[in-house]
Short mmCIF file of C-alpha atoms and ligand atoms in Angstrom, two decimals:
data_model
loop_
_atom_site.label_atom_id
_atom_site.label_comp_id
_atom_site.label_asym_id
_atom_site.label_seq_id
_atom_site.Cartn_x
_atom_site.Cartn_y
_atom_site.Cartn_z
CA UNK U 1 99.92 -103.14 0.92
CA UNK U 2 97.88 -101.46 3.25
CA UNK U 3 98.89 -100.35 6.76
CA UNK U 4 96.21 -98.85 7.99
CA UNK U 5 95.46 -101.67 10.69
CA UNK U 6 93.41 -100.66 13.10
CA UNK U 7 95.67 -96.78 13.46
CA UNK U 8 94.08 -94.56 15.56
CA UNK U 9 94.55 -90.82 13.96
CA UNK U 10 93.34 -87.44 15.89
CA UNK U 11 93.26 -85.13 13.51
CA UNK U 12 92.24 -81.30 14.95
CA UNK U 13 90.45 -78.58 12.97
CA UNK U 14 87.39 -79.60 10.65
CA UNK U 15 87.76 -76.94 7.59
CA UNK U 16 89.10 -77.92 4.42
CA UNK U 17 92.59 -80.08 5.47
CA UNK U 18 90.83 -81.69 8.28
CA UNK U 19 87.69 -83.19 6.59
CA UNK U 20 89.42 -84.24 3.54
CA UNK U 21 92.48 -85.82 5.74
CA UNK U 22 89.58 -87.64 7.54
CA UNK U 23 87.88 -88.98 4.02
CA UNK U 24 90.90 -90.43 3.19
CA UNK U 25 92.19 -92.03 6.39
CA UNK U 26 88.96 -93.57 6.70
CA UNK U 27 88.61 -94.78 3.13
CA UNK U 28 91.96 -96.87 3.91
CA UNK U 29 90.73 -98.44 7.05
CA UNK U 30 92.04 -96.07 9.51
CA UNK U 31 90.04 -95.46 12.93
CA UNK U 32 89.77 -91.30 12.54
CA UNK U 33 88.58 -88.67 15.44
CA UNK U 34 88.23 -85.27 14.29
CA UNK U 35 88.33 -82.64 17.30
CA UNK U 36 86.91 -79.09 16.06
CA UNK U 37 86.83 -76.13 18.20
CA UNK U 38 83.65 -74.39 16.83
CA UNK U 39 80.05 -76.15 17.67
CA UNK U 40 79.63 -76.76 14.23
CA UNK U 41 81.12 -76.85 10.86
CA UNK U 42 81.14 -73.61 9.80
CA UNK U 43 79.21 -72.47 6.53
CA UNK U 44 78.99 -69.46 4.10
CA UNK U 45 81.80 -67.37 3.71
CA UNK U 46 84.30 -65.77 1.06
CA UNK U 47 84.07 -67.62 -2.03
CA UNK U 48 87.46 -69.87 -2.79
CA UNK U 49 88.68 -71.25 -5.73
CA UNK U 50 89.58 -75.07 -6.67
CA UNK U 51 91.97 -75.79 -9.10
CA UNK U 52 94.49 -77.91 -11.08
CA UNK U 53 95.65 -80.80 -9.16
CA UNK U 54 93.14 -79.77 -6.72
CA UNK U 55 90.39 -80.17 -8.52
CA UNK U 56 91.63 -84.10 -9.37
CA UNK U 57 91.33 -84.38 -5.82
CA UNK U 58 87.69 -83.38 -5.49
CA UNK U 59 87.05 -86.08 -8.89
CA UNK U 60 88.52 -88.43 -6.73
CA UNK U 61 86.20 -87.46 -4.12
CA UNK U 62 83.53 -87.38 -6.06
CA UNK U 63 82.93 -84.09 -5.30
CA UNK U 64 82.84 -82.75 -8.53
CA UNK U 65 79.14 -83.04 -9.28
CA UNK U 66 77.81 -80.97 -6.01
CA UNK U 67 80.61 -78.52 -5.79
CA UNK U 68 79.50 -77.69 -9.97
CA UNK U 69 76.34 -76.79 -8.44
CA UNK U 70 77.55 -74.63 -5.24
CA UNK U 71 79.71 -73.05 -8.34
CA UNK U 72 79.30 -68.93 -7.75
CA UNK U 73 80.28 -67.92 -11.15
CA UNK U 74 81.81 -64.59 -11.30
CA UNK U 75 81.64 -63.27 -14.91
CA UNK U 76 84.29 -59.93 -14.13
CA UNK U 77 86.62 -58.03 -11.64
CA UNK U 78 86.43 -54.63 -11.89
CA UNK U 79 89.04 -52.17 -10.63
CA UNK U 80 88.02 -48.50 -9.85
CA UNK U 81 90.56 -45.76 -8.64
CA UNK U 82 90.40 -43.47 -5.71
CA UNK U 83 87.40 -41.38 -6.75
CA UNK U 84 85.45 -44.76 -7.84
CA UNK U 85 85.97 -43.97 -11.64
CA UNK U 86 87.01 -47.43 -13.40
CA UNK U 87 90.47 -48.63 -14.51
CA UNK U 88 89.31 -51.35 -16.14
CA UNK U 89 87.83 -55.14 -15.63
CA UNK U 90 88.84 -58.89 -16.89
CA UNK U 91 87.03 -62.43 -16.09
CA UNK U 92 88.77 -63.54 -13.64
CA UNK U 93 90.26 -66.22 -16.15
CA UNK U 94 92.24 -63.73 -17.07
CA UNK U 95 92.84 -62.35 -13.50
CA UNK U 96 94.11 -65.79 -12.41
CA UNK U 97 94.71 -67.96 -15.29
CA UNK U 98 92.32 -70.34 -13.91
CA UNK U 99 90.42 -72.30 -16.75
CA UNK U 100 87.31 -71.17 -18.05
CA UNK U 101 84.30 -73.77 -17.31
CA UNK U 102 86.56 -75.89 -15.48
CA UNK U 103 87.73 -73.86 -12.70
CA UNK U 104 85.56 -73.83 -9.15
CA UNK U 105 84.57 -71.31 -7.09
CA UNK U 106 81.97 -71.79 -4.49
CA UNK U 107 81.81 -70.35 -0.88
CA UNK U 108 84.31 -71.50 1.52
CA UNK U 109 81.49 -73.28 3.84
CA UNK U 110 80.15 -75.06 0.80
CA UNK U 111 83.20 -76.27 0.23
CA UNK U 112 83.41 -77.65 4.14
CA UNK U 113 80.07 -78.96 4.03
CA UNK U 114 80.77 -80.93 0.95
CA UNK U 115 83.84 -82.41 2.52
CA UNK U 116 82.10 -82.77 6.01
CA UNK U 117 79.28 -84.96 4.11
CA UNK U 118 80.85 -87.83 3.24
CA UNK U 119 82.57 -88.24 6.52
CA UNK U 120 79.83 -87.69 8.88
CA UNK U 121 78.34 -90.72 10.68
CA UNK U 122 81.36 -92.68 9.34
CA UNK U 123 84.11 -91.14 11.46
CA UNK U 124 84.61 -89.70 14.91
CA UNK U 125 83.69 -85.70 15.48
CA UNK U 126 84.07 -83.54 18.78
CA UNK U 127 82.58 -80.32 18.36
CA UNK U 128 83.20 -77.48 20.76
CA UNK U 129 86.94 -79.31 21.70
CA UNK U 130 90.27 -78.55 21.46
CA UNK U 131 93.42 -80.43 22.24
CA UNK U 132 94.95 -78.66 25.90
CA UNK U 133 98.13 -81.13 25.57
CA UNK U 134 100.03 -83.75 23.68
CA UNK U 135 102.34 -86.01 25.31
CA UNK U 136 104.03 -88.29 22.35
CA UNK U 137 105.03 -91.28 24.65
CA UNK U 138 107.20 -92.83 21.19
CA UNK U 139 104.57 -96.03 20.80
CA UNK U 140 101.54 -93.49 20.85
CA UNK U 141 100.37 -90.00 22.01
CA UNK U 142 98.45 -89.55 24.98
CA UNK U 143 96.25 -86.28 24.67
CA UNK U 144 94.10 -84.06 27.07
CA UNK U 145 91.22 -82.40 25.56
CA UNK U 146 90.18 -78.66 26.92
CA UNK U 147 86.90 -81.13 28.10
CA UNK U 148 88.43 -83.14 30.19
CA UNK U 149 88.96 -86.41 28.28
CA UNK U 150 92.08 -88.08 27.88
CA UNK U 151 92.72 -90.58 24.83
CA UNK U 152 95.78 -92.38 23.35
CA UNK U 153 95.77 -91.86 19.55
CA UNK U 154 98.66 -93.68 17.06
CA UNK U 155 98.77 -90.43 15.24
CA UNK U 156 97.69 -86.74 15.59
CA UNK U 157 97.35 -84.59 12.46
CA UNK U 158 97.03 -80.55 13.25
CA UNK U 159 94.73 -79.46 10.51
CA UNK U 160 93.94 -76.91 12.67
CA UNK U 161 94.83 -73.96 10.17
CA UNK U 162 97.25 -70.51 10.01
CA UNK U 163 96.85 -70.22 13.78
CA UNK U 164 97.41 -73.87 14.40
CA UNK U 165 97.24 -74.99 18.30
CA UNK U 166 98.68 -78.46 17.37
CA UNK U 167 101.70 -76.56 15.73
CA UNK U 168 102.42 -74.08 18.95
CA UNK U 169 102.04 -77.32 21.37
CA UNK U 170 104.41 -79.76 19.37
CA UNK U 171 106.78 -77.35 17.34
CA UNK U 172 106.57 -73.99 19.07
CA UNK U 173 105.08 -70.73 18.69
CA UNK U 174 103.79 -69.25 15.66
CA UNK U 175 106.66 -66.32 15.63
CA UNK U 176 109.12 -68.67 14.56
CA UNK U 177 107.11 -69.88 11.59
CA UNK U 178 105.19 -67.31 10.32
CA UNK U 179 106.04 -64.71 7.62
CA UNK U 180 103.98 -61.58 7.41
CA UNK U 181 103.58 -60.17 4.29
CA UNK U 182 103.39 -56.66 5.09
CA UNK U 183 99.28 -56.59 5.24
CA UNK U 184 96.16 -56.82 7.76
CA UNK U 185 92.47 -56.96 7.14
CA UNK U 186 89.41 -56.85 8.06
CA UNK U 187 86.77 -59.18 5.88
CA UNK U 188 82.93 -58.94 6.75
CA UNK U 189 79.33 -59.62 4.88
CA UNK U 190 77.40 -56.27 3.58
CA UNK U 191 74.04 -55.57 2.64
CA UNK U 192 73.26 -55.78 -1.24
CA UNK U 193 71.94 -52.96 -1.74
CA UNK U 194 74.72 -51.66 -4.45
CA UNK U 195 73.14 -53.46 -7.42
CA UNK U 196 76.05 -55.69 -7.77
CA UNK U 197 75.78 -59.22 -8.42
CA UNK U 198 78.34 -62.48 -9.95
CA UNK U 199 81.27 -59.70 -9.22
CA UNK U 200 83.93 -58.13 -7.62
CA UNK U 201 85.36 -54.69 -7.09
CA UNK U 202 88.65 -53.96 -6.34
CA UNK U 203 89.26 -50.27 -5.06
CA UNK U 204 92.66 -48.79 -4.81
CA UNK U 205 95.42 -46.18 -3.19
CA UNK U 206 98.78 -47.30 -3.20
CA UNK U 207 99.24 -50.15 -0.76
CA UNK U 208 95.23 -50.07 0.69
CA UNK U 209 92.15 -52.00 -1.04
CA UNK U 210 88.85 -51.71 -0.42
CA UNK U 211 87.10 -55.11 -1.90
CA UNK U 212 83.38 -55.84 -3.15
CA UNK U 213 82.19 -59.05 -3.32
CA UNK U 214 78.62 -60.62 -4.59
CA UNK U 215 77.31 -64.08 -6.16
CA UNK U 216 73.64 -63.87 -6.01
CA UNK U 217 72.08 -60.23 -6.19
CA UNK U 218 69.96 -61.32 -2.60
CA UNK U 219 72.98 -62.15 -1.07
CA UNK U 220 75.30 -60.50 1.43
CA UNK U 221 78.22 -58.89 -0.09
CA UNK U 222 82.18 -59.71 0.93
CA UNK U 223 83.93 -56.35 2.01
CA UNK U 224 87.26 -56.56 2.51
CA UNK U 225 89.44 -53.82 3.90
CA UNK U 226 93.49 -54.93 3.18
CA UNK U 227 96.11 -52.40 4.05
CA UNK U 228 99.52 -51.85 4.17
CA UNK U 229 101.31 -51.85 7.62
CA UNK U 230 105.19 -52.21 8.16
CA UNK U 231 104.82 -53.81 11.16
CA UNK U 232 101.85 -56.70 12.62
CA UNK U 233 99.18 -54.16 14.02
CA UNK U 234 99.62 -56.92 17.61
CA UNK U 235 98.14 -54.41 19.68
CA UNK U 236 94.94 -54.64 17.69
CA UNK U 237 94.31 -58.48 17.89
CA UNK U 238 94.13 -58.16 21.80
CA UNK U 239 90.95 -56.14 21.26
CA UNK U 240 88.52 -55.81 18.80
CA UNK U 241 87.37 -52.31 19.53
CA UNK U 242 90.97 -51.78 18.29
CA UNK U 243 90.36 -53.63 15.23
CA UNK U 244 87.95 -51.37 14.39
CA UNK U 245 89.26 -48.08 15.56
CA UNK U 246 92.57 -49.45 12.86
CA UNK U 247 90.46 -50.27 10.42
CA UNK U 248 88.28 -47.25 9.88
CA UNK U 249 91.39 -44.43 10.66
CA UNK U 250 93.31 -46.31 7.60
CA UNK U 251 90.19 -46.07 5.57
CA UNK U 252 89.12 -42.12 5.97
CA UNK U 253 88.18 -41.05 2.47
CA UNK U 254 84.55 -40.11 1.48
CA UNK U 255 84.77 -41.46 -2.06
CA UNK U 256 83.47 -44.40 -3.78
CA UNK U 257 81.59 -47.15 -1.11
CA UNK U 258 84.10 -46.63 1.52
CA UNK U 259 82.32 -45.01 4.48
CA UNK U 260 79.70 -47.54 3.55
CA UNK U 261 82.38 -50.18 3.54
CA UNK U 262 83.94 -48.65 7.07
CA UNK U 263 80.29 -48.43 8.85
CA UNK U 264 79.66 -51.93 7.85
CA UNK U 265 82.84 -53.51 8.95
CA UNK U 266 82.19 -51.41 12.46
CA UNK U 267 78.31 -53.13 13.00
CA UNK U 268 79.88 -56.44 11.62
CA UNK U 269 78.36 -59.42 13.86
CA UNK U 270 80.61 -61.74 11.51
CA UNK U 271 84.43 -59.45 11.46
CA UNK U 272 87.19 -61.13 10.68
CA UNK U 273 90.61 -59.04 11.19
CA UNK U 274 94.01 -60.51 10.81
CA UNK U 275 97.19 -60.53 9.31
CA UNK U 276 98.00 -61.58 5.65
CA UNK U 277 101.02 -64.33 6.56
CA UNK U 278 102.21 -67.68 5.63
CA UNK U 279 103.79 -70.40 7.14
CA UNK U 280 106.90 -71.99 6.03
CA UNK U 281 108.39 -74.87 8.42
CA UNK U 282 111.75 -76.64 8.02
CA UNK U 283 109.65 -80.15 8.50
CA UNK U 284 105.84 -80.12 8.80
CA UNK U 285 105.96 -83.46 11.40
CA UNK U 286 107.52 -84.44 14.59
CA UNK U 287 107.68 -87.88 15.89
CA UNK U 288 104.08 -89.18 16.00
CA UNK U 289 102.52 -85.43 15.19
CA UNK U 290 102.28 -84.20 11.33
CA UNK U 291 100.67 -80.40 10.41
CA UNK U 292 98.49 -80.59 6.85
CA UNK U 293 97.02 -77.62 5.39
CA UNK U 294 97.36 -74.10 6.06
CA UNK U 295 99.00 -75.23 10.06
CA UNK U 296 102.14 -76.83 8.14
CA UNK U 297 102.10 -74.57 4.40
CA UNK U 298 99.36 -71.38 4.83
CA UNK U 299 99.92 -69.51 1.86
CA UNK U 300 97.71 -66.97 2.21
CA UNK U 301 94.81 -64.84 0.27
CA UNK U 302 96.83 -63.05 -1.79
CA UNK U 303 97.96 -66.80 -3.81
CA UNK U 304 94.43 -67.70 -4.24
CA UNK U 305 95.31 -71.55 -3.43
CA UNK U 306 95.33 -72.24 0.01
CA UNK U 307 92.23 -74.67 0.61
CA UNK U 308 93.85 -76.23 -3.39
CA UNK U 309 96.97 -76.66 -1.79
CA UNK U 310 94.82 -78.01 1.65
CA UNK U 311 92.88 -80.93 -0.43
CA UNK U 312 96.44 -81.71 -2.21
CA UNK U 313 98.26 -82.33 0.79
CA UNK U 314 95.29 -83.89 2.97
CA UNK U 315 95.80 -86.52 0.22
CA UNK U 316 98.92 -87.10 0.00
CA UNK U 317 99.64 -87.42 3.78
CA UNK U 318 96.69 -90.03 3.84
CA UNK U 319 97.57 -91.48 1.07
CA UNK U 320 101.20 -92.04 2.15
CA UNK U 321 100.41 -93.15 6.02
CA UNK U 322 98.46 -96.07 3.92
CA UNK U 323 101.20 -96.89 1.94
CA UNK U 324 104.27 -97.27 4.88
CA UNK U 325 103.90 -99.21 7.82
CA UNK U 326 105.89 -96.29 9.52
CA UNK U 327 104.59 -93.34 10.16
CA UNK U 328 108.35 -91.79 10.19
CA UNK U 329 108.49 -93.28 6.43
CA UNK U 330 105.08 -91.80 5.49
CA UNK U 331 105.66 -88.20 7.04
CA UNK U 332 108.85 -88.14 5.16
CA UNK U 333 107.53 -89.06 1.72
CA UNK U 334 104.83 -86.52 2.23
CA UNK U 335 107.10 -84.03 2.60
CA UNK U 336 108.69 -85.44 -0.39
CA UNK U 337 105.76 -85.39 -2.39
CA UNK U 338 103.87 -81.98 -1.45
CA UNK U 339 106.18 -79.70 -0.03
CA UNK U 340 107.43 -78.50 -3.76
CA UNK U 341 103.86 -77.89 -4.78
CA UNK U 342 103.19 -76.07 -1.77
CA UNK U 343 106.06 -73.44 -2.05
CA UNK U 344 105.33 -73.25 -5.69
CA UNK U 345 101.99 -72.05 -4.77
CA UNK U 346 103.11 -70.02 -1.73
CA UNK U 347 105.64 -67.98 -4.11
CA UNK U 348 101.75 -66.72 -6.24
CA UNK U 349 101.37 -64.49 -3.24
CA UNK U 350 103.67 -61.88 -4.13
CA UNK U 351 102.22 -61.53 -8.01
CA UNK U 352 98.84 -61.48 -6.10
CA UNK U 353 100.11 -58.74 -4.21
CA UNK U 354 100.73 -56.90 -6.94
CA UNK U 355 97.33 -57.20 -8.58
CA UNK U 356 95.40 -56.73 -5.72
CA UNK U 357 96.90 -54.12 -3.25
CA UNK U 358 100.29 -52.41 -5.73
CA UNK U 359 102.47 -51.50 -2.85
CA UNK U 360 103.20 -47.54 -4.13
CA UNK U 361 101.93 -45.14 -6.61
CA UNK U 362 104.35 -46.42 -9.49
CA UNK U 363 103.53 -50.39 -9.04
CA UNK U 364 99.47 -48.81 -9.28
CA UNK U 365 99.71 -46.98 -11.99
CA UNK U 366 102.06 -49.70 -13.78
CA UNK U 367 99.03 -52.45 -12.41
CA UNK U 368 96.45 -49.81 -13.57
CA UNK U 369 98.43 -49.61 -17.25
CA UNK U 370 98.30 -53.50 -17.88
CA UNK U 371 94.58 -53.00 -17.54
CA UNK U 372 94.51 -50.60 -20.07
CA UNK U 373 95.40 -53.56 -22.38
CA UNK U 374 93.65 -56.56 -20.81
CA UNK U 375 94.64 -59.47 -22.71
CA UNK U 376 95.59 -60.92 -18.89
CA UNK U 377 97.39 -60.17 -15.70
CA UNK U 378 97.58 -63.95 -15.16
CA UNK U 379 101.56 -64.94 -15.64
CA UNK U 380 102.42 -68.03 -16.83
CA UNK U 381 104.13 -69.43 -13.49
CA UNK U 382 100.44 -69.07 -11.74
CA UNK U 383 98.77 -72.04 -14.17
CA UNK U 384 101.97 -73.87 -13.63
CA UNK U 385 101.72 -73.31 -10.04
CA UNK U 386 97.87 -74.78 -9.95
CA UNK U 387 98.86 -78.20 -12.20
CA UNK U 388 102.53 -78.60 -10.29
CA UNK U 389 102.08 -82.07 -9.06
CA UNK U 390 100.80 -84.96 -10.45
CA UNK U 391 99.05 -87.04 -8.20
CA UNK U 392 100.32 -90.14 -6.85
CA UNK U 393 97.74 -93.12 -7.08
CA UNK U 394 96.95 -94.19 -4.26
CA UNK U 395 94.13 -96.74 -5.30
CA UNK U 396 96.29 -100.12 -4.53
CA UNK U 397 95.80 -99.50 -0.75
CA UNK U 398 92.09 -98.84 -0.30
C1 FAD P 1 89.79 -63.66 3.25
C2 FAD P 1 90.32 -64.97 2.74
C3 FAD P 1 90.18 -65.28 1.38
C4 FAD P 1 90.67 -66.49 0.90
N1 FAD P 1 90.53 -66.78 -0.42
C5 FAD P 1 90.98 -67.98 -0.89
C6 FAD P 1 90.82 -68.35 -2.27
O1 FAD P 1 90.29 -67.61 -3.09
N2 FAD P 1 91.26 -69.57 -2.66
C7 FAD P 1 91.82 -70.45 -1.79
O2 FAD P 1 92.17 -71.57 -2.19
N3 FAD P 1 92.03 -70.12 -0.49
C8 FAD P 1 91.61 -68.91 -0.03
N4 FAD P 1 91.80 -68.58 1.28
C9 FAD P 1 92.56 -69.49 2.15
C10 FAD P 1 91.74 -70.63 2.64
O3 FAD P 1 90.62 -70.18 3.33
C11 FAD P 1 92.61 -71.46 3.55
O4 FAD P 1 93.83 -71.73 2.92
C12 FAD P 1 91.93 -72.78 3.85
O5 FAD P 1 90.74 -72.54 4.53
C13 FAD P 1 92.85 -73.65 4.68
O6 FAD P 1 92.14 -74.74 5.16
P1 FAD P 1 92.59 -75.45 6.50
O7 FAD P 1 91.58 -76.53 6.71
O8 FAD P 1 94.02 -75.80 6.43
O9 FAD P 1 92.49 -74.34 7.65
P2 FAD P 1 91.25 -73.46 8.11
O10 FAD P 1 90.26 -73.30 7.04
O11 FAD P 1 91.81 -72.26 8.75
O12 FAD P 1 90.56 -74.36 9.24
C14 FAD P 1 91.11 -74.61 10.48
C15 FAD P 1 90.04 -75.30 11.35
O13 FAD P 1 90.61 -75.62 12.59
C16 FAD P 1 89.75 -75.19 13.62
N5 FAD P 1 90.56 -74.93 14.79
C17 FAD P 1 91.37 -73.88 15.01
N6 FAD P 1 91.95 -73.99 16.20
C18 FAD P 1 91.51 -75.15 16.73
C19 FAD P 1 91.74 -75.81 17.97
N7 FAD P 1 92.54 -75.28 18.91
N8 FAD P 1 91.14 -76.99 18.21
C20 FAD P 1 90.27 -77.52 17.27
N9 FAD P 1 90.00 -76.92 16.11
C21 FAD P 1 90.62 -75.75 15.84
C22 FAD P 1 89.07 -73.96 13.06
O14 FAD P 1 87.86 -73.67 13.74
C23 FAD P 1 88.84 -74.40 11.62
O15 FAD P 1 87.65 -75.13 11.48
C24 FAD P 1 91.33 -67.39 1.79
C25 FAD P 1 91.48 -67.07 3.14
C26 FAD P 1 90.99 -65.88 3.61
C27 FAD P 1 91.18 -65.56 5.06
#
């Protein structure tokens, strides 16, 4: 049976959890508002992957079709050492263990706009908005928007991502949730002009890497710039001069692209500098107030899965609110269901780690030796990871 009956849901952040929470609610009848902070949803970016159970969830979307044609296609990642002389290079099939031909990748906006598509005109979106407060009254929540308007919703879903607002005003702040895993960067678009194109290159010192991104050979290039640092560089996110100033001291050497990389990420109009973190939460909902996505289970770059793991659990939680007439019941059986899947995929971050920024000289050269024979890097627990759930059907309630 379907409860959907006339439930209002506020769901806040329109990314990847947000949109694909919204398709759902509103395929079962739910009345959904979506309340984004940015003017618009936001396109372009770093290319993502979709995977596994995942990429059932974009079939059931229908989304396979469009997001086969914003597919990127990178044929090889190369790895070069300090001096820019190369290691070696795999498809990133073998980087991953990912499935050739059946795998996604496509830019992170695509991937937005494709969810934002099917949604828009049929549900509820305030742009340039932003929950100020929640008040969960135990028969609804009342909520004040940074605008000025104040709504009663049945249900508010933070999809609102690693920095979630919905998380700091219903379950605390981030502190208490978040686990830093030792890293910061700084990710920016580049000029082409290095002949590179369908690729990636992965520079390395022990603990630092310098990344090089590129679909198309006319389009901007990713740069990333990861680093170790034992402690959250806080200081830094209060100013982005800072940011900078960090950035370019940790990167000093005159070899390979790197001052090219360094004066890029300084004129950046488009910088974006943070810590590499996760989230892990004892319960991802309180009361009337549920987290989805990477506000509840962020599992950062470094795992590769974190808008797979987004689309997963957007379903499920709609999927489940359908299915129980109370919310407490459907909040509890998607924890039930996803939360497993999520910390499966959470726990790829470390191997990630390893591949892409080897934490001393020994893990490099012992990273730098398996390349040497490249059959793969990908370990088995990484495709098991990807596949690790089995989707509910949800098709009775619609
Ligand atoms: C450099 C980088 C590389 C990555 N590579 C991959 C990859 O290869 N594969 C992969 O699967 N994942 C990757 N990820 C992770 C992936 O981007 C995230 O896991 C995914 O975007 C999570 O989606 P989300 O919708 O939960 O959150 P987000 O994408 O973070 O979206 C949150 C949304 O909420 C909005 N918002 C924030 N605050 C508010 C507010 N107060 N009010 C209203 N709206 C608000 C934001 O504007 C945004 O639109 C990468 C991430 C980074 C940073």
């Amino acid at each position: 049976m379907n409860h959907s009956t006339h439930r209002k849901v506020l769901i806040s952040g329109a990314s990847i959890a947000g949109p694909s929470l919204a398709y759902w609610l509103n395929r079962y009848g739910f009345e959904v508002t979506v309340v984004e902070k940015a003017s618009t949803i936001r396109g372009g970016g770093y290319s993502i992957d979709i995977r596994g159970t995942a990429r059932d969830v974009a079939d059931r979307m229908g989304l396979l079709p469009r997001l086969r044609k914003a597919h990127v296609g990178t044929n090889k990642v190369s790895f070069v050492d300090v001096g820019g002389k190369p290691v070696g290079s795999l498809s990133p099939e073998a980087l991953t263990g990912s499935e050739a031909g059946l795998d996604l990748e496509v830019r992170r906006g695509d991937l937005a706009e494709a969810l934002y598509e099917p949604v828009r005109g049929q549900v509820e979106f305030m742009f340039n908005d932003s929950i100020a407060t929640l008040d969960d009254r135990g028969d609804r929540v009342e909520v004040t928007f940074d605008s000025g308007a104040h709504r009663a919703f049945d249900l508010v879903i933070g999809a609102d991502g690693l920095h979630s607002n919905t998380r700091r005003l219903v379950f605390g702040p981030e502190e208490r949730f978040h686990r830093y895993l030792g890293h910061a960067f700084a990710g920016f678009t580049l000029e082409n002009d290095l002949g590179l194109a369908h690729e990636g290159v992965i520079w390395n010192t022990p603990g630092r890497a310098a990344v090089l991104y590129a679909h198309e050979p006319h389009d901007p290039v990713y740069g990333f710039l990861v680093f170790g640092q034992d402690e959250p560089p806080f200081d830094a996110f209060r100013d982005p001069g800072a940011q900078r100033d960090l950035v370019a001291a940790t990167f000093p050497e005159r070899a390979w692209h790197i001052p090219r990389l360094v004066a890029a990420m300084r004129e950046a109009d488009d910088l974006f500098f943070d810590i590499v973190s996760q989230i892990h939460m004892p319960t991802w909902a309180r009361g009337r107030v549920a987290l989805v996505g990477d506000a509840a289970h962020a599992t950062s770059f470094l795992s590769g899965q974190g808008s797979s793991v987004a689309l997963v659990s957007a379903y499920i939680l709609a999927g489940e609110l359908a299915t129980h007439a109370d919310h407490a019941d459907a909040f509890a059986a998607y924890e039930r269901t996803a939360r497993s899947f999520a910390e499966q995929n959470q726990a790829l971050a470390t191997s990630g780690g390893t591949v892409m920024v080897p934490g001393t000289r020994d893990m490099l050269d012992a990273r730098n030796e398996a390349l040497r024979n490249p059959a793969t890097l990908a370990e088995p627990e990484f495709s098991a990871a990807y596949t690790g759930l089995i989707l509910p059907d949800y098709s009775h309630v619609e």
